[in-house]
């Protein structure tokens, strides 16, 4: 039986991973932490009101600021969170999630008709007491999900993960991404493309303040959820940046096509996923930015290099910055 209280807590592996990420941030940006002596608000931490995200933020903060010079983590109440847990405050998204389920079911049914027998045949080789023919595709998907938990939480590869090879893992990720790409991603309702507008309105406000007065600028670390990053991806077009091509994810796409898709949850939202925006100003006062997804530089469409004119980002966000969040989320 699953202990729901424990399930909501940050695992030991999660704490360790968050702390190591905080250590790396401390090492990557030493000039930020040196400014804390004169102003404790130079670096700020914000979390959604979930036990696990708060614990993640505290683990990160403790490792990144071992001298405890920063202010405590600020928590945004769930009932007013349009920044990090926006799916809970957006009725239009909730309605769209229900509407899209039929399309998701149809695409997954198509996928199962094409790849289901192959997956069952492969899994059957690794099962000792059960025939894979007794398993539904959803049960095989659950086994793959358990493999993911084994790896991310316990670094365990010798249990559920022994049932899958590289191809079957890729196929089952595709099956899962059919749903995620529509419920949270770019192939669902139009609201998915804009629900992160309030978050980016806040980010752009922070950027403008930093450009106006660099000496009092604050660096913000925000802690949300996998779907937060998926909504961010929609707004920025990260699926285009990550994919060699960007075909819509469908149940009948070929295996070769699936390898080149942009929306891939293992690349976008792996365990302890993160997105960073760095701000630069050159000697002529021209502003630039650099985007890091899971600590790797990502070049957005319209950028010719990793360090890109800030105007490209402003242009991409032009229709969303300053949005009336309550209005766009109204049913």
Short mmCIF file of C-alpha atoms in Angstrom, two decimals:
data_model
loop_
_atom_site.label_atom_id
_atom_site.label_comp_id
_atom_site.label_asym_id
_atom_site.label_seq_id
_atom_site.Cartn_x
_atom_site.Cartn_y
_atom_site.Cartn_z
CA UNK A 1 0.00 0.00 0.00
CA UNK A 2 1.27 3.47 -0.90
CA UNK A 3 1.75 5.88 1.98
CA UNK A 4 0.30 9.09 0.53
CA UNK A 5 2.07 11.24 3.08
CA UNK A 6 5.44 9.72 2.22
CA UNK A 7 4.65 9.93 -1.50
CA UNK A 8 4.28 13.70 -1.15
CA UNK A 9 7.67 14.06 0.57
CA UNK A 10 11.02 14.65 -1.07
CA UNK A 11 12.96 11.40 -1.33
CA UNK A 12 16.51 11.02 -0.06
CA UNK A 13 17.68 10.87 -3.66
CA UNK A 14 15.71 14.02 -4.43
CA UNK A 15 17.31 15.85 -1.51
CA UNK A 16 20.79 14.78 -2.57
CA UNK A 17 20.22 15.75 -6.19
CA UNK A 18 18.83 19.16 -5.23
CA UNK A 19 21.73 19.80 -2.87
CA UNK A 20 24.28 18.89 -5.54
CA UNK A 21 22.54 21.22 -7.97
CA UNK A 22 22.76 23.98 -5.38
CA UNK A 23 26.48 23.31 -4.95
CA UNK A 24 27.02 23.56 -8.70
CA UNK A 25 25.13 26.86 -8.82
CA UNK A 26 27.33 28.20 -6.01
CA UNK A 27 30.43 27.25 -8.00
CA UNK A 28 29.07 28.52 -11.32
CA UNK A 29 28.09 31.98 -10.08
CA UNK A 30 30.57 32.95 -7.33
CA UNK A 31 30.02 36.68 -7.95
CA UNK A 32 26.38 36.33 -6.92
CA UNK A 33 27.09 34.85 -3.53
CA UNK A 34 29.85 37.38 -2.82
CA UNK A 35 27.24 40.16 -3.00
CA UNK A 36 25.23 38.67 -0.13
CA UNK A 37 27.41 40.33 2.48
CA UNK A 38 26.02 43.74 1.51
CA UNK A 39 22.46 42.71 0.60
CA UNK A 40 20.67 39.54 1.70
CA UNK A 41 18.05 40.03 -1.02
CA UNK A 42 20.60 39.72 -3.81
CA UNK A 43 19.50 36.09 -4.17
CA UNK A 44 15.93 34.98 -3.53
CA UNK A 45 14.17 31.62 -3.48
CA UNK A 46 10.49 31.06 -4.30
CA UNK A 47 8.52 27.80 -4.18
CA UNK A 48 5.02 26.56 -4.88
CA UNK A 49 3.09 25.44 -1.81
CA UNK A 50 3.83 21.72 -2.08
CA UNK A 51 5.79 19.89 0.57
CA UNK A 52 8.13 18.35 -1.99
CA UNK A 53 8.93 21.60 -3.81
CA UNK A 54 9.51 23.47 -0.56
CA UNK A 55 11.88 20.71 0.58
CA UNK A 56 13.64 20.87 -2.80
CA UNK A 57 14.06 24.63 -2.47
CA UNK A 58 15.43 24.31 1.07
CA UNK A 59 17.88 21.57 0.07
CA UNK A 60 19.10 23.69 -2.84
CA UNK A 61 19.34 26.84 -0.72
CA UNK A 62 21.28 25.13 2.08
CA UNK A 63 23.89 23.84 -0.37
CA UNK A 64 24.10 26.98 -2.49
CA UNK A 65 24.29 29.27 0.56
CA UNK A 66 26.16 27.28 3.22
CA UNK A 67 26.65 30.42 5.34
CA UNK A 68 22.87 30.96 5.46
CA UNK A 69 23.04 34.59 4.36
CA UNK A 70 19.91 34.53 2.18
CA UNK A 71 16.32 35.03 3.26
CA UNK A 72 14.08 31.97 3.84
CA UNK A 73 12.26 30.43 0.89
CA UNK A 74 9.14 32.38 -0.03
CA UNK A 75 6.10 30.16 -0.63
CA UNK A 76 3.27 31.13 -2.99
CA UNK A 77 -0.15 29.99 -1.69
CA UNK A 78 -1.74 27.42 -3.98
CA UNK A 79 -5.05 29.25 -4.35
CA UNK A 80 -3.30 32.27 -5.85
CA UNK A 81 -0.36 30.65 -7.64
CA UNK A 82 -0.31 31.78 -11.27
CA UNK A 83 3.50 31.56 -11.34
CA UNK A 84 4.58 27.99 -10.52
CA UNK A 85 1.48 25.83 -9.97
CA UNK A 86 -0.61 27.57 -12.60
CA UNK A 87 -2.64 24.50 -13.55
CA UNK A 88 -4.41 24.76 -10.18
CA UNK A 89 -5.58 28.33 -10.75
CA UNK A 90 -6.55 28.12 -14.42
CA UNK A 91 -10.09 26.77 -14.98
CA UNK A 92 -9.68 26.94 -18.76
CA UNK A 93 -6.73 24.55 -18.61
CA UNK A 94 -8.67 22.17 -16.33
CA UNK A 95 -11.55 22.12 -18.82
CA UNK A 96 -9.17 21.58 -21.75
CA UNK A 97 -7.52 18.66 -19.93
CA UNK A 98 -10.89 16.90 -19.81
CA UNK A 99 -11.69 17.70 -23.44
CA UNK A 100 -8.41 16.38 -24.80
CA UNK A 101 -8.72 12.94 -23.19
CA UNK A 102 -10.63 11.46 -26.13
CA UNK A 103 -7.91 12.48 -28.56
CA UNK A 104 -5.25 11.09 -26.22
CA UNK A 105 -7.10 7.76 -25.95
CA UNK A 106 -7.48 7.51 -29.73
CA UNK A 107 -3.79 8.18 -30.38
CA UNK A 108 -2.68 5.71 -27.71
CA UNK A 109 -5.07 3.10 -29.15
CA UNK A 110 -3.43 3.61 -32.55
CA UNK A 111 0.01 3.27 -30.98
CA UNK A 112 -0.99 0.03 -29.21
CA UNK A 113 -2.31 -1.45 -32.45
CA UNK A 114 1.05 -0.81 -34.14
CA UNK A 115 3.58 -1.44 -31.37
CA UNK A 116 1.68 -3.35 -28.67
CA UNK A 117 2.56 -6.85 -29.89
CA UNK A 118 6.24 -5.93 -30.17
CA UNK A 119 6.30 -4.60 -26.62
CA UNK A 120 4.53 -7.68 -25.25
CA UNK A 121 6.90 -10.02 -27.07
CA UNK A 122 9.93 -8.24 -25.67
CA UNK A 123 8.67 -7.99 -22.10
CA UNK A 124 7.71 -11.68 -22.11
CA UNK A 125 11.38 -12.61 -22.44
CA UNK A 126 12.17 -10.95 -19.14
CA UNK A 127 9.28 -12.31 -17.11
CA UNK A 128 9.75 -15.59 -15.24
CA UNK A 129 6.31 -16.28 -13.77
CA UNK A 130 3.92 -14.37 -15.97
CA UNK A 131 3.12 -14.33 -19.66
CA UNK A 132 3.34 -10.91 -21.24
CA UNK A 133 0.17 -11.78 -23.16
CA UNK A 134 -1.70 -11.46 -19.85
CA UNK A 135 -0.57 -7.87 -19.57
CA UNK A 136 -2.27 -4.87 -21.10
CA UNK A 137 -0.21 -2.11 -22.75
CA UNK A 138 -1.08 0.10 -19.76
CA UNK A 139 0.41 -2.47 -17.38
CA UNK A 140 3.59 -2.60 -19.44
CA UNK A 141 3.65 1.21 -19.33
CA UNK A 142 3.37 1.03 -15.53
CA UNK A 143 6.36 -1.33 -15.40
CA UNK A 144 8.36 1.18 -17.44
CA UNK A 145 7.28 3.95 -15.08
CA UNK A 146 8.46 1.86 -12.12
CA UNK A 147 11.80 1.45 -13.88
CA UNK A 148 12.03 5.23 -14.01
CA UNK A 149 11.31 5.50 -10.29
CA UNK A 150 13.94 2.84 -9.55
CA UNK A 151 16.59 4.79 -11.44
CA UNK A 152 15.70 8.30 -10.25
CA UNK A 153 15.04 7.46 -6.60
CA UNK A 154 17.41 4.55 -5.91
CA UNK A 155 19.83 4.38 -8.85
CA UNK A 156 18.51 0.84 -9.30
CA UNK A 157 18.87 -0.71 -12.76
CA UNK A 158 18.61 -4.42 -11.97
CA UNK A 159 14.89 -4.74 -11.23
CA UNK A 160 12.13 -3.37 -13.49
CA UNK A 161 14.61 -1.86 -15.93
CA UNK A 162 15.89 -5.29 -16.96
CA UNK A 163 12.63 -5.77 -18.89
CA UNK A 164 13.43 -3.01 -21.39
CA UNK A 165 16.09 -2.29 -23.98
CA UNK A 166 16.84 0.97 -25.78
CA UNK A 167 14.14 0.53 -28.41
CA UNK A 168 11.33 -0.54 -26.08
CA UNK A 169 12.25 2.24 -23.66
CA UNK A 170 12.03 4.77 -26.49
CA UNK A 171 8.67 3.37 -27.60
CA UNK A 172 7.20 3.51 -24.11
CA UNK A 173 8.45 7.05 -23.65
CA UNK A 174 6.71 7.93 -26.90
CA UNK A 175 3.49 6.30 -25.65
CA UNK A 176 3.68 8.41 -22.49
CA UNK A 177 4.55 11.56 -24.43
CA UNK A 178 1.38 11.22 -26.52
CA UNK A 179 -0.50 12.16 -23.36
CA UNK A 180 1.95 14.70 -21.93
CA UNK A 181 2.29 16.54 -25.25
CA UNK A 182 -1.47 17.14 -25.29
CA UNK A 183 -2.33 17.62 -21.62
CA UNK A 184 0.65 19.90 -20.92
CA UNK A 185 2.50 20.30 -24.19
CA UNK A 186 2.24 22.07 -27.54
CA UNK A 187 -0.23 19.66 -29.18
CA UNK A 188 -3.07 20.26 -26.74
CA UNK A 189 -5.39 23.21 -26.21
CA UNK A 190 -4.35 26.78 -27.01
CA UNK A 191 -4.23 27.63 -23.30
CA UNK A 192 -1.14 25.40 -23.02
CA UNK A 193 0.75 27.93 -25.13
CA UNK A 194 -0.04 30.87 -22.84
CA UNK A 195 -0.60 29.58 -19.30
CA UNK A 196 3.01 30.44 -18.34
CA UNK A 197 2.45 34.11 -19.26
CA UNK A 198 2.25 35.25 -15.65
CA UNK A 199 5.56 33.57 -14.85
CA UNK A 200 7.31 35.22 -17.78
CA UNK A 201 5.73 38.57 -17.01
CA UNK A 202 7.45 38.32 -13.63
CA UNK A 203 10.74 37.20 -15.19
CA UNK A 204 10.75 40.08 -17.69
CA UNK A 205 10.00 42.49 -14.87
CA UNK A 206 13.05 41.12 -13.01
CA UNK A 207 15.17 41.51 -16.16
CA UNK A 208 14.07 45.12 -16.70
CA UNK A 209 14.81 45.98 -13.09
CA UNK A 210 18.28 44.43 -13.37
CA UNK A 211 19.04 46.42 -16.52
CA UNK A 212 17.87 49.68 -14.92
CA UNK A 213 19.88 49.21 -11.73
CA UNK A 214 22.41 46.34 -11.88
CA UNK A 215 23.78 47.10 -8.42
CA UNK A 216 20.46 46.21 -6.75
CA UNK A 217 19.44 43.40 -9.10
CA UNK A 218 18.28 40.11 -7.56
CA UNK A 219 18.85 36.61 -8.84
CA UNK A 220 15.71 34.51 -8.51
CA UNK A 221 15.55 30.74 -8.05
CA UNK A 222 12.00 29.39 -8.45
CA UNK A 223 10.90 25.86 -7.62
CA UNK A 224 7.88 24.35 -9.32
CA UNK A 225 6.87 21.18 -11.10
CA UNK A 226 7.53 19.18 -14.25
CA UNK A 227 4.39 20.62 -15.83
CA UNK A 228 5.63 24.13 -15.01
CA UNK A 229 8.63 23.51 -17.23
CA UNK A 230 6.45 21.94 -19.94
CA UNK A 231 4.27 25.06 -20.00
CA UNK A 232 7.43 27.18 -20.19
CA UNK A 233 8.62 25.04 -23.09
CA UNK A 234 5.42 25.76 -25.00
CA UNK A 235 5.82 29.50 -24.64
CA UNK A 236 9.51 29.51 -25.59
CA UNK A 237 9.26 26.88 -28.32
CA UNK A 238 11.78 24.55 -26.70
CA UNK A 239 10.39 21.59 -28.64
CA UNK A 240 11.71 23.27 -31.79
CA UNK A 241 15.05 23.99 -30.13
CA UNK A 242 15.48 20.40 -28.94
CA UNK A 243 14.26 18.49 -31.99
CA UNK A 244 16.01 17.99 -35.32
CA UNK A 245 12.51 18.19 -36.73
CA UNK A 246 9.28 18.85 -34.89
CA UNK A 247 6.53 16.56 -36.22
CA UNK A 248 3.41 16.36 -34.08
CA UNK A 249 3.48 13.35 -31.77
CA UNK A 250 0.99 10.79 -33.02
CA UNK A 251 0.28 7.14 -32.36
CA UNK A 252 1.18 6.12 -35.90
CA UNK A 253 4.48 7.98 -36.24
CA UNK A 254 7.39 5.73 -37.23
CA UNK A 255 10.12 4.87 -34.78
CA UNK A 256 12.57 6.93 -36.85
CA UNK A 257 10.27 9.95 -36.73
CA UNK A 258 9.91 9.61 -32.97
CA UNK A 259 13.67 9.87 -32.50
CA UNK A 260 13.67 13.36 -34.02
CA UNK A 261 10.72 14.85 -32.16
CA UNK A 262 11.29 17.95 -30.10
CA UNK A 263 8.87 17.21 -27.26
CA UNK A 264 10.61 14.48 -25.28
CA UNK A 265 10.03 14.34 -21.55
CA UNK A 266 13.34 12.62 -20.80
CA UNK A 267 15.17 15.58 -22.38
CA UNK A 268 12.83 18.30 -21.13
CA UNK A 269 11.81 17.21 -17.64
CA UNK A 270 14.12 14.51 -16.28
CA UNK A 271 14.48 14.06 -12.53
CA UNK A 272 15.38 17.44 -10.94
CA UNK A 273 14.93 19.28 -14.26
CA UNK A 274 15.77 22.97 -14.38
CA UNK A 275 15.83 25.99 -16.67
CA UNK A 276 18.10 28.99 -16.28
CA UNK A 277 18.12 32.41 -17.94
CA UNK A 278 21.40 34.31 -17.72
CA UNK A 279 21.51 38.04 -18.45
CA UNK A 280 24.53 39.76 -20.01
CA UNK A 281 25.34 43.36 -20.96
CA UNK A 282 28.21 44.25 -23.28
CA UNK A 283 30.39 47.38 -23.32
CA UNK A 284 27.86 49.21 -25.49
CA UNK A 285 25.06 48.46 -22.98
CA UNK A 286 23.39 46.02 -25.35
CA UNK A 287 21.62 43.23 -23.44
CA UNK A 288 21.94 39.54 -24.21
CA UNK A 289 20.63 36.34 -22.65
CA UNK A 290 21.65 32.72 -22.51
CA UNK A 291 19.23 29.86 -21.88
CA UNK A 292 20.28 26.70 -20.05
CA UNK A 293 18.03 23.67 -19.97
CA UNK A 294 19.15 21.10 -17.40
CA UNK A 295 22.48 22.98 -17.25
CA UNK A 296 23.11 22.76 -21.00
CA UNK A 297 22.97 25.73 -23.34
CA UNK A 298 19.90 25.74 -25.61
CA UNK A 299 19.68 27.98 -28.65
CA UNK A 300 16.17 29.27 -29.23
CA UNK A 301 14.78 29.71 -32.75
CA UNK A 302 15.95 33.13 -33.91
CA UNK A 303 19.27 32.92 -32.05
CA UNK A 304 22.47 32.41 -34.04
CA UNK A 305 24.47 31.38 -30.97
CA UNK A 306 24.01 30.44 -27.35
CA UNK A 307 24.41 34.06 -26.22
CA UNK A 308 21.56 35.83 -27.98
CA UNK A 309 20.27 39.42 -28.15
CA UNK A 310 17.63 40.01 -25.50
CA UNK A 311 15.35 41.38 -28.20
CA UNK A 312 14.83 37.85 -29.53
CA UNK A 313 13.40 36.78 -26.17
CA UNK A 314 11.29 39.93 -25.88
CA UNK A 315 9.87 39.33 -29.35
CA UNK A 316 9.00 35.73 -28.54
CA UNK A 317 7.23 36.79 -25.35
CA UNK A 318 5.61 39.94 -26.72
CA UNK A 319 2.06 38.58 -26.81
CA UNK A 320 2.26 37.11 -23.30
CA UNK A 321 4.15 39.56 -21.11
CA UNK A 322 1.68 41.62 -19.11
CA UNK A 323 -1.14 39.15 -19.75
CA UNK A 324 -4.44 39.29 -17.89
CA UNK A 325 -4.05 35.83 -16.36
CA UNK A 326 -7.53 35.69 -14.84
CA UNK A 327 -9.08 36.55 -18.19
CA UNK A 328 -7.20 34.01 -20.30
CA UNK A 329 -7.95 31.30 -17.72
CA UNK A 330 -11.64 32.07 -17.48
CA UNK A 331 -13.95 29.39 -18.84
#
